[in-house]
mmCIF file of C-alpha atoms in Angstrom:
data_model
loop_
_atom_site.group_PDB
_atom_site.id
_atom_site.type_symbol
_atom_site.label_atom_id
_atom_site.label_comp_id
_atom_site.label_asym_id
_atom_site.label_seq_id
_atom_site.Cartn_x
_atom_site.Cartn_y
_atom_site.Cartn_z
ATOM 1 C CA MET A 440 -34.279 -32.476 -26.990
ATOM 2 C CA TYR A 441 -37.560 -31.611 -25.288
ATOM 3 C CA TYR A 442 -38.209 -29.511 -22.259
ATOM 4 C CA PHE A 443 -40.908 -29.145 -19.645
ATOM 5 C CA LYS A 444 -41.844 -26.204 -17.402
ATOM 6 C CA HIS A 445 -43.105 -25.740 -13.911
ATOM 7 C CA GLY A 446 -43.672 -22.100 -12.925
ATOM 8 C CA ASN A 447 -40.463 -20.297 -13.743
ATOM 9 C CA GLU A 448 -38.437 -23.536 -13.719
ATOM 10 C CA ASN A 449 -37.720 -25.659 -16.791
ATOM 11 C CA GLN A 450 -35.518 -28.573 -17.665
ATOM 12 C CA TYR A 451 -34.489 -30.582 -20.757
ATOM 13 C CA ILE A 452 -35.103 -34.214 -21.639
ATOM 14 C CA TYR A 453 -33.190 -36.103 -24.316
ATOM 15 C CA LEU A 454 -35.260 -38.793 -26.035
ATOM 16 C CA GLU A 455 -34.441 -41.344 -28.735
ATOM 17 C CA PRO A 456 -36.730 -43.832 -30.479
ATOM 18 C CA LYS A 457 -37.929 -46.700 -28.228
ATOM 19 C CA ASP A 458 -36.893 -44.882 -25.014
ATOM 20 C CA SER A 459 -39.250 -45.407 -22.113
ATOM 21 C CA LEU A 460 -38.581 -42.731 -19.584
ATOM 22 C CA MET A 461 -40.119 -41.902 -16.204
ATOM 23 C CA LEU A 462 -39.200 -38.857 -14.181
ATOM 24 C CA ARG A 463 -39.696 -38.125 -10.513
ATOM 25 C CA LEU A 464 -39.308 -34.766 -8.862
ATOM 26 C CA ASN A 465 -40.376 -32.656 -5.910
ATOM 27 C CA THR A 466 -41.870 -29.539 -7.423
ATOM 28 C CA TRP A 467 -40.591 -27.365 -4.580
ATOM 29 C CA ASP A 468 -36.963 -28.362 -5.217
ATOM 30 C CA PHE A 469 -37.339 -29.128 -8.935
ATOM 31 C CA ASP A 470 -33.829 -29.484 -10.431
ATOM 32 C CA GLU A 471 -32.256 -30.735 -7.198
ATOM 33 C CA SER A 472 -34.850 -33.534 -6.856
ATOM 34 C CA LEU A 473 -35.198 -34.527 -10.523
ATOM 35 C CA VAL A 474 -34.346 -38.210 -11.192
ATOM 36 C CA PHE A 475 -34.983 -40.304 -14.324
ATOM 37 C CA ALA A 476 -35.722 -44.004 -14.485
ATOM 38 C CA GLY A 477 -36.248 -46.466 -17.334
ATOM 39 C CA LYS A 478 -34.674 -46.833 -20.759
ATOM 40 C CA GLY A 479 -32.780 -43.650 -21.548
ATOM 41 C CA ALA A 480 -32.522 -42.638 -17.926
ATOM 42 C CA GLU A 481 -28.741 -42.790 -17.549
ATOM 43 C CA ARG A 482 -28.054 -40.311 -20.315
ATOM 44 C CA ASN A 483 -30.569 -37.865 -18.841
ATOM 45 C CA ASN A 484 -29.357 -38.236 -15.288
ATOM 46 C CA ILE A 485 -25.833 -37.274 -16.200
ATOM 47 C CA LEU A 486 -27.178 -34.185 -17.992
ATOM 48 C CA ILE A 487 -28.988 -33.201 -14.820
ATOM 49 C CA ASP A 488 -25.806 -33.774 -12.800
ATOM 50 C CA ILE A 489 -23.900 -31.505 -15.150
ATOM 51 C CA PHE A 490 -26.541 -28.834 -14.858
ATOM 52 C CA LEU A 491 -26.477 -28.895 -11.063
ATOM 53 C CA GLU A 492 -22.664 -28.822 -11.090
ATOM 54 C CA ASP A 493 -22.796 -25.701 -13.293
ATOM 55 C CA GLU A 494 -25.236 -24.082 -10.878
ATOM 56 C CA ASN A 495 -22.920 -24.873 -7.941
ATOM 57 C CA GLU A 496 -19.906 -23.393 -9.766
ATOM 58 C CA ARG A 497 -21.495 -19.936 -10.139
ATOM 59 C CA LYS A 498 -20.017 -18.644 -6.925
ATOM 60 C CA LEU A 499 -16.644 -20.053 -7.839
ATOM 61 C CA PHE A 500 -16.649 -18.176 -11.144
ATOM 62 C CA TYR A 501 -17.624 -14.924 -9.436
ATOM 63 C CA LYS A 502 -14.332 -15.238 -7.550
ATOM 64 C CA LEU A 503 -12.391 -16.349 -10.640
ATOM 65 C CA ASN A 504 -13.465 -13.205 -12.501
ATOM 66 C CA ARG A 505 -11.086 -11.229 -10.297
ATOM 67 C CA LEU A 506 -8.068 -13.212 -11.456
ATOM 68 C CA SER A 507 -5.597 -12.102 -14.145
ATOM 69 C CA PRO A 508 -6.225 -13.543 -17.629
ATOM 70 C CA ASN A 509 -3.380 -16.085 -17.261
ATOM 71 C CA LYS A 510 -4.567 -17.346 -13.873
ATOM 72 C CA TYR A 511 -8.178 -17.441 -15.089
ATOM 73 C CA GLN A 512 -7.168 -19.378 -18.190
ATOM 74 C CA GLU A 513 -5.325 -21.929 -16.039
ATOM 75 C CA LYS A 514 -8.419 -22.517 -13.931
ATOM 76 C CA VAL A 515 -10.684 -22.863 -16.961
ATOM 77 C CA ASP A 516 -8.296 -25.276 -18.666
ATOM 78 C CA SER A 517 -8.157 -27.459 -15.545
ATOM 79 C CA ILE A 518 -11.971 -27.578 -15.300
ATOM 80 C CA ILE A 519 -12.280 -28.389 -18.994
ATOM 81 C CA ASP A 520 -9.732 -31.229 -18.607
ATOM 82 C CA VAL A 521 -11.795 -32.752 -15.792
ATOM 83 C CA ARG A 522 -14.979 -32.488 -17.817
ATOM 84 C CA LEU A 523 -13.388 -34.025 -20.963
ATOM 85 C CA GLU A 524 -12.228 -36.904 -18.773
ATOM 86 C CA THR A 525 -15.877 -37.374 -17.667
ATOM 87 C CA TYR A 526 -16.853 -37.351 -21.340
ATOM 88 C CA LYS A 527 -14.194 -39.929 -22.215
ATOM 89 C CA GLU A 528 -15.255 -42.227 -19.381
ATOM 90 C CA TYR A 529 -18.885 -42.066 -20.450
ATOM 91 C CA ILE A 530 -17.973 -42.980 -24.028
ATOM 92 C CA GLU A 531 -15.929 -45.966 -22.836
ATOM 93 C CA LYS A 532 -18.772 -47.252 -20.686
ATOM 94 C CA HIS A 533 -21.494 -46.547 -23.283
ATOM 95 C CA PRO A 534 -19.943 -47.226 -26.705
ATOM 96 C CA ASN A 535 -23.362 -47.801 -28.331
ATOM 97 C CA GLU A 536 -24.735 -44.320 -27.669
ATOM 98 C CA THR A 537 -25.527 -42.294 -30.758
ATOM 99 C CA ASP A 538 -23.324 -39.528 -32.112
ATOM 100 C CA SER A 539 -26.279 -37.217 -31.569
ATOM 101 C CA TYR A 540 -26.226 -37.834 -27.851
ATOM 102 C CA PHE A 541 -22.427 -37.608 -27.584
ATOM 103 C CA LYS A 542 -22.659 -34.143 -29.137
ATOM 104 C CA ILE A 543 -25.278 -33.053 -26.582
ATOM 105 C CA LEU A 544 -23.206 -34.467 -23.736
ATOM 106 C CA LYS A 545 -20.000 -32.760 -24.825
ATOM 107 C CA THR A 546 -21.900 -29.477 -25.304
ATOM 108 C CA ALA A 547 -23.355 -29.701 -21.810
ATOM 109 C CA LEU A 548 -19.954 -30.463 -20.278
ATOM 110 C CA THR A 549 -17.849 -27.821 -22.003
ATOM 111 C CA TYR A 550 -19.910 -24.957 -23.471
ATOM 112 C CA THR A 551 -21.061 -23.649 -20.123
ATOM 113 C CA ILE A 552 -17.374 -23.171 -19.210
ATOM 114 C CA TYR A 553 -16.537 -21.602 -22.520
ATOM 115 C CA SER A 554 -19.573 -19.347 -22.110
ATOM 116 C CA ARG A 555 -18.218 -18.065 -18.799
ATOM 117 C CA ALA A 556 -14.859 -17.477 -20.412
ATOM 118 C CA GLU A 557 -16.536 -15.265 -23.023
ATOM 119 C CA ARG A 558 -18.081 -13.256 -20.159
ATOM 120 C CA TYR A 559 -14.798 -13.010 -18.261
ATOM 121 C CA PRO A 560 -13.530 -9.731 -19.843
ATOM 122 C CA THR A 561 -16.659 -7.706 -18.944
ATOM 123 C CA ASN A 562 -17.083 -9.439 -15.604
ATOM 124 C CA HIS A 563 -13.462 -8.728 -14.751
ATOM 125 C CA VAL A 564 -13.982 -5.058 -15.468
ATOM 126 C CA TYR A 565 -17.090 -4.968 -13.252
ATOM 127 C CA SER A 566 -15.470 -6.925 -10.428
ATOM 128 C CA LEU A 567 -12.379 -4.738 -10.213
ATOM 129 C CA ARG A 568 -14.080 -1.520 -11.377
ATOM 130 C CA LYS A 569 -11.653 -1.008 -14.185
ATOM 131 C CA LYS A 570 -12.184 1.351 -17.100
ATOM 132 C CA ASP A 571 -10.050 -0.431 -19.678
ATOM 133 C CA PHE A 572 -8.914 -4.008 -20.029
ATOM 134 C CA GLU A 573 -6.802 -5.775 -22.635
ATOM 135 C CA ILE A 574 -6.604 -9.511 -23.168
ATOM 136 C CA ASN A 575 -4.230 -11.593 -25.263
ATOM 137 C CA SER A 576 -5.786 -13.407 -28.260
ATOM 138 C CA SER A 577 -4.326 -16.675 -27.042
ATOM 139 C CA PHE A 578 -6.902 -16.578 -24.225
ATOM 140 C CA TYR A 579 -9.485 -17.592 -26.839
ATOM 141 C CA ASN A 580 -7.695 -20.672 -28.169
ATOM 142 C CA TYR A 581 -10.672 -22.757 -27.055
ATOM 143 C CA ARG A 582 -12.715 -21.125 -29.847
ATOM 144 C CA LYS A 583 -11.008 -23.533 -32.274
ATOM 145 C CA ASN A 584 -13.172 -26.311 -30.697
ATOM 146 C CA ILE A 585 -16.469 -24.474 -31.154
ATOM 147 C CA GLU A 586 -19.168 -25.124 -33.797
ATOM 148 C CA TYR A 587 -20.661 -21.703 -34.478
ATOM 149 C CA ASN A 588 -23.489 -22.610 -36.783
ATOM 150 C CA ASN A 589 -25.054 -25.796 -35.431
ATOM 151 C CA ASN A 590 -28.769 -25.356 -36.041
ATOM 152 C CA ASP A 591 -29.618 -28.501 -34.092
ATOM 153 C CA LEU A 592 -28.162 -27.016 -30.931
ATOM 154 C CA MET A 593 -29.161 -23.359 -31.354
ATOM 155 C CA TYR A 594 -32.057 -23.608 -28.889
ATOM 156 C CA TYR A 595 -30.240 -25.787 -26.379
ATOM 157 C CA THR A 596 -29.395 -23.453 -23.505
ATOM 158 C CA PRO A 597 -25.680 -24.278 -22.982
ATOM 159 C CA TYR A 598 -25.029 -23.789 -26.688
ATOM 160 C CA ALA A 599 -27.318 -20.783 -27.164
ATOM 161 C CA ARG A 600 -25.844 -19.017 -24.139
ATOM 162 C CA TYR A 601 -22.358 -19.566 -25.419
ATOM 163 C CA ILE A 602 -23.211 -18.144 -28.868
ATOM 164 C CA THR A 603 -24.841 -15.079 -27.299
ATOM 165 C CA ASN A 604 -21.876 -14.442 -25.005
ATOM 166 C CA TYR A 605 -19.480 -14.940 -27.880
ATOM 167 C CA LEU A 606 -21.293 -12.425 -30.058
ATOM 168 C CA TYR A 607 -21.371 -9.828 -27.286
ATOM 169 C CA ASN A 608 -17.688 -10.362 -26.455
ATOM 170 C CA LYS A 609 -16.695 -10.023 -30.107
ATOM 171 C CA THR A 610 -18.620 -6.752 -30.207
ATOM 172 C CA TYR A 611 -17.051 -5.410 -26.989
ATOM 173 C CA ALA A 612 -13.633 -6.222 -28.494
ATOM 174 C CA LEU A 613 -14.302 -3.602 -31.182
ATOM 175 C CA GLY A 614 -13.623 -0.996 -28.502
ATOM 176 C CA HIS A 615 -16.895 -0.602 -26.631
ATOM 177 C CA LYS A 616 -16.939 -0.107 -22.874
ATOM 178 C CA PRO A 617 -19.188 -2.432 -20.795
ATOM 179 C CA LYS A 618 -22.417 -0.858 -19.426
ATOM 180 C CA GLN A 619 -25.103 -2.364 -17.192
ATOM 181 C CA ASP A 620 -28.009 0.025 -17.608
ATOM 182 C CA SER A 621 -28.230 0.174 -21.412
ATOM 183 C CA PHE A 622 -26.331 -0.180 -24.683
ATOM 184 C CA THR A 623 -25.237 2.672 -26.927
ATOM 185 C CA THR A 624 -26.606 2.884 -30.445
ATOM 186 C CA ALA A 625 -23.069 2.231 -31.740
ATOM 187 C CA PHE A 626 -22.824 -0.995 -29.719
ATOM 188 C CA THR A 627 -26.232 -2.254 -30.867
ATOM 189 C CA VAL A 628 -25.324 -1.491 -34.516
ATOM 190 C CA ASP A 629 -21.975 -3.288 -34.193
ATOM 191 C CA LEU A 630 -23.671 -6.293 -32.493
ATOM 192 C CA LEU A 631 -26.268 -6.576 -35.282
ATOM 193 C CA ASN A 632 -23.434 -6.519 -37.832
ATOM 194 C CA THR A 633 -21.516 -9.138 -35.815
ATOM 195 C CA ILE A 634 -24.538 -11.424 -35.816
ATOM 196 C CA ASP A 635 -24.922 -10.958 -39.559
ATOM 197 C CA LYS A 636 -21.270 -11.810 -40.123
ATOM 198 C CA GLU A 637 -20.897 -14.698 -37.686
ATOM 199 C CA ILE A 638 -24.223 -16.586 -37.965
ATOM 200 C CA ASN A 639 -24.934 -18.409 -41.246
ATOM 201 C CA SER A 640 -28.311 -20.003 -40.459
ATOM 202 C CA LYS A 641 -31.106 -17.768 -41.678
ATOM 203 C CA ASP A 642 -33.498 -18.744 -38.902
ATOM 204 C CA SER A 643 -30.979 -18.428 -36.135
ATOM 205 C CA LYS A 644 -29.682 -15.128 -37.488
ATOM 206 C CA ASN A 645 -33.188 -13.651 -37.698
ATOM 207 C CA ALA A 646 -34.008 -14.789 -34.165
ATOM 208 C CA LEU A 647 -30.821 -13.218 -32.787
ATOM 209 C CA LEU A 648 -31.366 -9.963 -34.707
ATOM 210 C CA LYS A 649 -34.916 -9.594 -33.367
ATOM 211 C CA ARG A 650 -33.992 -10.448 -29.810
ATOM 212 C CA THR A 651 -31.081 -7.975 -29.861
ATOM 213 C CA VAL A 652 -32.961 -4.983 -31.232
ATOM 214 C CA LEU A 653 -35.956 -5.527 -28.863
ATOM 215 C CA ASP A 654 -33.858 -6.417 -25.763
ATOM 216 C CA HIS A 655 -31.757 -3.306 -26.173
ATOM 217 C CA PHE A 656 -34.834 -1.128 -26.593
ATOM 218 C CA TYR A 657 -36.522 -2.573 -23.484
ATOM 219 C CA ARG A 658 -33.331 -2.372 -21.463
ATOM 220 C CA LYS A 659 -33.414 1.435 -21.772
ATOM 221 C CA SER A 660 -36.937 1.519 -20.362
ATOM 222 C CA SER A 661 -37.683 4.664 -22.326
ATOM 223 C CA CYS A 662 -39.598 5.997 -25.361
ATOM 224 C CA ASN A 663 -36.363 7.077 -26.967
ATOM 225 C CA ILE A 664 -35.705 5.243 -30.220
ATOM 226 C CA ASN A 665 -32.299 4.467 -31.709
ATOM 227 C CA ASN A 666 -33.339 4.830 -35.343
ATOM 228 C CA GLU A 667 -29.983 3.632 -36.723
ATOM 229 C CA SER A 668 -30.172 0.256 -35.000
ATOM 230 C CA PHE A 669 -33.811 -0.315 -36.039
ATOM 231 C CA GLU A 670 -33.085 0.643 -39.621
ATOM 232 C CA LEU A 671 -30.198 -1.825 -39.716
ATOM 233 C CA PHE A 672 -32.439 -4.547 -38.279
ATOM 234 C CA PHE A 673 -34.925 -3.993 -41.099
ATOM 235 C CA LYS A 674 -32.069 -4.208 -43.590
ATOM 236 C CA LEU A 675 -30.603 -7.451 -42.157
ATOM 237 C CA SER A 676 -33.646 -9.457 -41.138
ATOM 238 C CA THR A 677 -35.454 -11.576 -43.707
ATOM 239 C CA ASN A 678 -38.276 -12.735 -41.406
ATOM 240 C CA LYS A 679 -41.456 -10.887 -42.398
ATOM 241 C CA ASP A 680 -43.230 -11.688 -39.092
ATOM 242 C CA ASP A 681 -40.331 -10.298 -37.056
ATOM 243 C CA ILE A 682 -40.184 -7.170 -39.193
ATOM 244 C CA ARG A 683 -43.935 -6.635 -38.754
ATOM 245 C CA LEU A 684 -43.667 -7.114 -34.969
ATOM 246 C CA VAL A 685 -40.837 -4.599 -34.634
ATOM 247 C CA LYS A 686 -42.642 -2.103 -36.866
ATOM 248 C CA ASN A 687 -45.684 -2.435 -34.598
ATOM 249 C CA VAL A 688 -43.528 -1.710 -31.536
ATOM 250 C CA LEU A 689 -42.260 1.478 -33.232
ATOM 251 C CA GLU A 690 -45.814 2.502 -34.153
ATOM 252 C CA ASP A 691 -47.001 1.787 -30.573
ATOM 253 C CA ASN A 692 -44.204 4.006 -29.344
ATOM 254 C CA LYS A 693 -45.620 6.989 -31.232
ATOM 255 C CA VAL A 694 -48.790 6.856 -29.110
ATOM 256 C CA ILE A 695 -48.646 7.970 -25.455
ATOM 257 C CA HIS A 696 -45.405 9.845 -24.778
ATOM 258 C CA LYS A 697 -43.812 11.615 -21.839
ATOM 259 C CA GLY A 698 -45.763 14.747 -21.131
ATOM 260 C CA ASP A 699 -49.027 13.463 -22.640
ATOM 261 C CA LYS A 700 -52.237 13.288 -20.597
ATOM 262 C CA VAL A 701 -53.172 9.639 -20.115
ATOM 263 C CA LYS A 702 -56.747 9.363 -21.448
ATOM 264 C CA GLY A 703 -59.012 7.879 -24.096
ATOM 265 C CA PHE A 704 -59.268 4.260 -23.031
ATOM 266 C CA SER A 705 -60.699 1.976 -20.362
ATOM 267 C CA ILE A 706 -59.531 -1.101 -18.515
ATOM 268 C CA PHE A 707 -61.731 -3.853 -17.026
ATOM 269 C CA ASP A 708 -61.534 -5.329 -13.529
ATOM 270 C CA PHE A 709 -62.253 -8.991 -12.743
ATOM 271 C CA THR A 710 -65.957 -8.257 -12.226
ATOM 272 C CA ASN A 711 -66.004 -7.086 -15.874
ATOM 273 C CA GLN A 712 -66.576 -3.474 -14.849
ATOM 274 C CA SER A 713 -65.179 -0.830 -17.170
ATOM 275 C CA ILE A 714 -62.940 1.817 -15.565
ATOM 276 C CA ASP A 715 -61.964 4.917 -17.442
ATOM 277 C CA ILE A 716 -58.170 5.324 -17.206
ATOM 278 C CA THR A 717 -58.542 9.022 -16.285
ATOM 279 C CA ASP A 718 -60.605 7.989 -13.216
ATOM 280 C CA PHE A 719 -58.189 5.200 -12.344
ATOM 281 C CA THR A 720 -55.143 7.482 -12.308
ATOM 282 C CA LYS A 721 -56.800 10.591 -10.781
ATOM 283 C CA ASN A 722 -54.716 11.934 -7.914
ATOM 284 C CA LYS A 723 -52.619 8.731 -7.914
ATOM 285 C CA LYS A 724 -49.055 8.034 -8.989
ATOM 286 C CA SER A 725 -49.702 5.013 -11.249
ATOM 287 C CA VAL A 726 -47.769 2.174 -12.823
ATOM 288 C CA LEU A 727 -49.749 0.735 -15.742
ATOM 289 C CA LEU A 728 -48.191 -2.584 -16.815
ATOM 290 C CA PHE A 729 -49.644 -3.998 -20.029
ATOM 291 C CA TRP A 730 -48.623 -7.615 -20.502
ATOM 292 C CA ASN A 731 -49.229 -10.520 -22.838
ATOM 293 C CA LYS A 732 -48.725 -14.195 -21.894
ATOM 294 C CA GLU A 733 -46.778 -14.738 -25.156
ATOM 295 C CA TYR A 734 -44.048 -12.309 -24.017
ATOM 296 C CA MET A 735 -44.187 -12.355 -20.198
ATOM 297 C CA SER A 736 -44.849 -15.240 -17.817
ATOM 298 C CA LYS A 737 -47.207 -15.211 -14.880
ATOM 299 C CA SER A 738 -44.441 -16.564 -12.701
ATOM 300 C CA PHE A 739 -42.252 -13.556 -13.441
ATOM 301 C CA LEU A 740 -45.081 -11.177 -12.720
ATOM 302 C CA SER A 741 -46.052 -12.975 -9.518
ATOM 303 C CA SER A 742 -42.566 -12.429 -8.111
ATOM 304 C CA ARG A 743 -41.654 -9.060 -9.689
ATOM 305 C CA ILE A 744 -44.833 -7.077 -8.975
ATOM 306 C CA PRO A 745 -45.110 -7.830 -5.253
ATOM 307 C CA TYR A 746 -41.481 -6.904 -4.867
ATOM 308 C CA LEU A 747 -42.008 -3.526 -6.544
ATOM 309 C CA GLN A 748 -45.212 -2.903 -4.611
ATOM 310 C CA LYS A 749 -43.438 -3.514 -1.332
ATOM 311 C CA LYS A 750 -40.528 -1.282 -2.374
ATOM 312 C CA PHE A 751 -42.854 1.533 -3.632
ATOM 313 C CA PRO A 752 -45.990 1.284 -1.488
ATOM 314 C CA ASN A 753 -47.341 4.722 -2.503
ATOM 315 C CA LEU A 754 -47.578 3.796 -6.194
ATOM 316 C CA ASN A 755 -50.827 2.632 -7.750
ATOM 317 C CA PHE A 756 -50.088 -0.574 -9.645
ATOM 318 C CA ALA A 757 -52.325 -1.984 -12.404
ATOM 319 C CA VAL A 758 -51.326 -5.282 -14.043
ATOM 320 C CA ILE A 759 -53.323 -5.259 -17.286
ATOM 321 C CA GLU A 760 -53.446 -8.248 -19.624
ATOM 322 C CA VAL A 761 -53.654 -7.297 -23.299
ATOM 323 C CA ASP A 762 -56.671 -8.968 -24.881
ATOM 324 C CA GLY A 763 -57.194 -11.027 -21.731
ATOM 325 C CA ASN A 764 -60.231 -11.864 -19.593
ATOM 326 C CA ASN A 765 -61.226 -12.192 -15.988
ATOM 327 C CA ASN A 766 -60.296 -15.911 -15.861
ATOM 328 C CA ASN A 767 -56.556 -15.470 -16.134
ATOM 329 C CA ARG A 768 -55.707 -14.502 -12.587
ATOM 330 C CA ILE A 769 -52.075 -14.240 -11.410
ATOM 331 C CA LYS A 770 -51.252 -15.746 -8.018
ATOM 332 C CA ASN A 771 -49.506 -13.575 -5.399
ATOM 333 C CA ILE A 772 -50.937 -10.389 -6.908
ATOM 334 C CA ASP A 773 -54.018 -8.850 -5.293
ATOM 335 C CA ILE A 774 -57.004 -9.249 -7.594
ATOM 336 C CA LYS A 775 -57.672 -5.535 -7.067
ATOM 337 C CA ASN A 776 -54.495 -4.843 -9.023
ATOM 338 C CA GLN A 777 -55.383 -7.093 -11.911
ATOM 339 C CA TYR A 778 -57.212 -5.913 -15.053
ATOM 340 C CA TYR A 779 -57.514 -6.587 -18.727
ATOM 341 C CA ILE A 780 -57.957 -4.493 -21.872
ATOM 342 C CA ASN A 781 -59.297 -5.084 -25.368
ATOM 343 C CA SER A 782 -56.726 -3.584 -27.713
ATOM 344 C CA ARG A 783 -59.057 -3.908 -30.722
ATOM 345 C CA ASP A 784 -61.453 -1.400 -29.114
ATOM 346 C CA LEU A 785 -58.797 1.305 -28.784
ATOM 347 C CA LYS A 786 -59.265 4.363 -31.021
ATOM 348 C CA GLU A 787 -55.556 5.081 -30.782
ATOM 349 C CA ASN A 788 -54.081 1.601 -30.458
ATOM 350 C CA PHE A 789 -50.869 1.794 -28.499
ATOM 351 C CA LEU A 790 -50.750 -2.012 -28.117
ATOM 352 C CA THR A 791 -50.716 -3.284 -31.737
ATOM 353 C CA SER A 792 -47.593 -5.401 -31.076
ATOM 354 C CA LYS A 793 -49.214 -6.839 -27.907
ATOM 355 C CA MET A 794 -45.722 -6.786 -26.394
ATOM 356 C CA ASN A 795 -45.205 -5.703 -22.783
ATOM 357 C CA ARG A 796 -45.313 -2.019 -22.047
ATOM 358 C CA THR A 797 -45.329 -0.099 -18.755
ATOM 359 C CA ILE A 798 -46.607 3.483 -18.609
ATOM 360 C CA LEU A 799 -45.734 5.673 -15.612
ATOM 361 C CA VAL A 800 -48.217 8.401 -14.714
ATOM 362 C CA ASN A 801 -47.941 11.099 -12.064
ATOM 363 C CA LYS A 802 -50.811 12.131 -9.790
ATOM 364 C CA ASN A 803 -51.839 14.843 -12.295
ATOM 365 C CA GLY A 804 -52.449 12.197 -14.952
ATOM 366 C CA ILE A 805 -49.356 13.221 -16.915
ATOM 367 C CA VAL A 806 -47.197 10.455 -18.445
ATOM 368 C CA THR A 807 -43.625 10.551 -17.103
ATOM 369 C CA ASN A 808 -42.494 7.504 -19.114
ATOM 370 C CA GLY A 809 -44.497 6.098 -22.005
ATOM 371 C CA TYR A 810 -42.502 2.935 -22.573
ATOM 372 C CA ALA A 811 -40.915 1.700 -19.376
ATOM 373 C CA ALA A 812 -39.985 -1.936 -18.733
ATOM 374 C CA ILE A 813 -40.222 -3.672 -15.345
ATOM 375 C CA SER A 814 -37.448 -6.070 -16.373
ATOM 376 C CA SER A 815 -35.038 -3.169 -17.000
ATOM 377 C CA TYR A 816 -32.048 -2.306 -14.803
ATOM 378 C CA ASN A 817 -33.332 1.298 -14.922
ATOM 379 C CA ILE A 818 -36.865 0.734 -13.626
ATOM 380 C CA ASN A 819 -35.970 1.134 -9.955
ATOM 381 C CA ASN A 820 -34.668 4.657 -10.367
ATOM 382 C CA GLN A 821 -37.631 5.538 -12.578
ATOM 383 C CA LEU A 822 -40.093 4.314 -9.969
ATOM 384 C CA LYS A 823 -38.154 6.020 -7.252
ATOM 385 C CA GLU A 824 -38.491 9.327 -9.097
ATOM 386 C CA LEU A 825 -42.187 8.785 -9.701
ATOM 387 C CA SER A 826 -42.646 7.933 -6.047
ATOM 388 C CA LYS A 827 -40.993 11.238 -4.977
ATOM 389 C CA ASN A 828 -42.738 13.505 -7.470
ATOM 390 C CA ASN A 829 -45.472 15.733 -6.096
#
């Protein structure tokens, strides 16, 4: 499996030795226009068809989430039956395909449906605004057909998404109530332990542990640290680079907190002029977004920042690339809002991890949030409060 990207779009390609593949697409429509030709084309075209069918079924599953478990299970079983029939027909017409491809095809056809079934309990609660919800264990009979530790598939989206949803659902089943804005420390700790128990592959386990502890921290959009979950991460992870990264995030979090005066560093505009941060934020309610291309894409920024600027026009936005330069301009964002910073020159380095960090500053230069996240569910209320503050 390979994949290629265009802006915030990406798609997979399956290649075997001696394949000769050509692809054609309209970059404005991307997935909907993607067609393969040549040797190996047929197996890729059916994967694209499956992907588009999954996209089209999203609205259907939103409605299905309101059904009772028995009715939902009936619908899922009928969809799986149709997809397994497609799988059977493909095998009959292409008996010489490799086992490797058949595994990819079956995963593409079925795991997206199983993934939605794993999300059903929490989605059902949200849809009907319930507080509690019980589900019979027979609902999960399909789990008998799942491979839970297939390293070859761990980074293939249909499989990876299923594994993630399964791990979260197993953790919710321990008695946690679904939340949208953040996760409790207890939930994060239980999820880390679930990953440790369910995932055998060292690399996959480490990747899931790191993603969980950081995602949950960023979701809060706050300086507050759940020490118990981080301590458990350090105990369970065996990846030294991941441990070093997470430790750097914790160290960064100790510098610039709510209530501090924002000072002591400069940012550079695209004419290479240095601007003291005290001058930049003086008498302005400011949103200082520090980003790194390794952890945040330009395409995300180019859509997210204009949206927030339009929603909060009285806020002073600065999109600041960590260790960047004046050549890395982001489209759709006014160049006057784009800057860069050299983290190595900072006396008190609050960017050692180089991970994304947003600092909210009121018009008096006082930090109201030292570790916000523009991807968080909570950021809108935080910017709304900043916008209102005198």
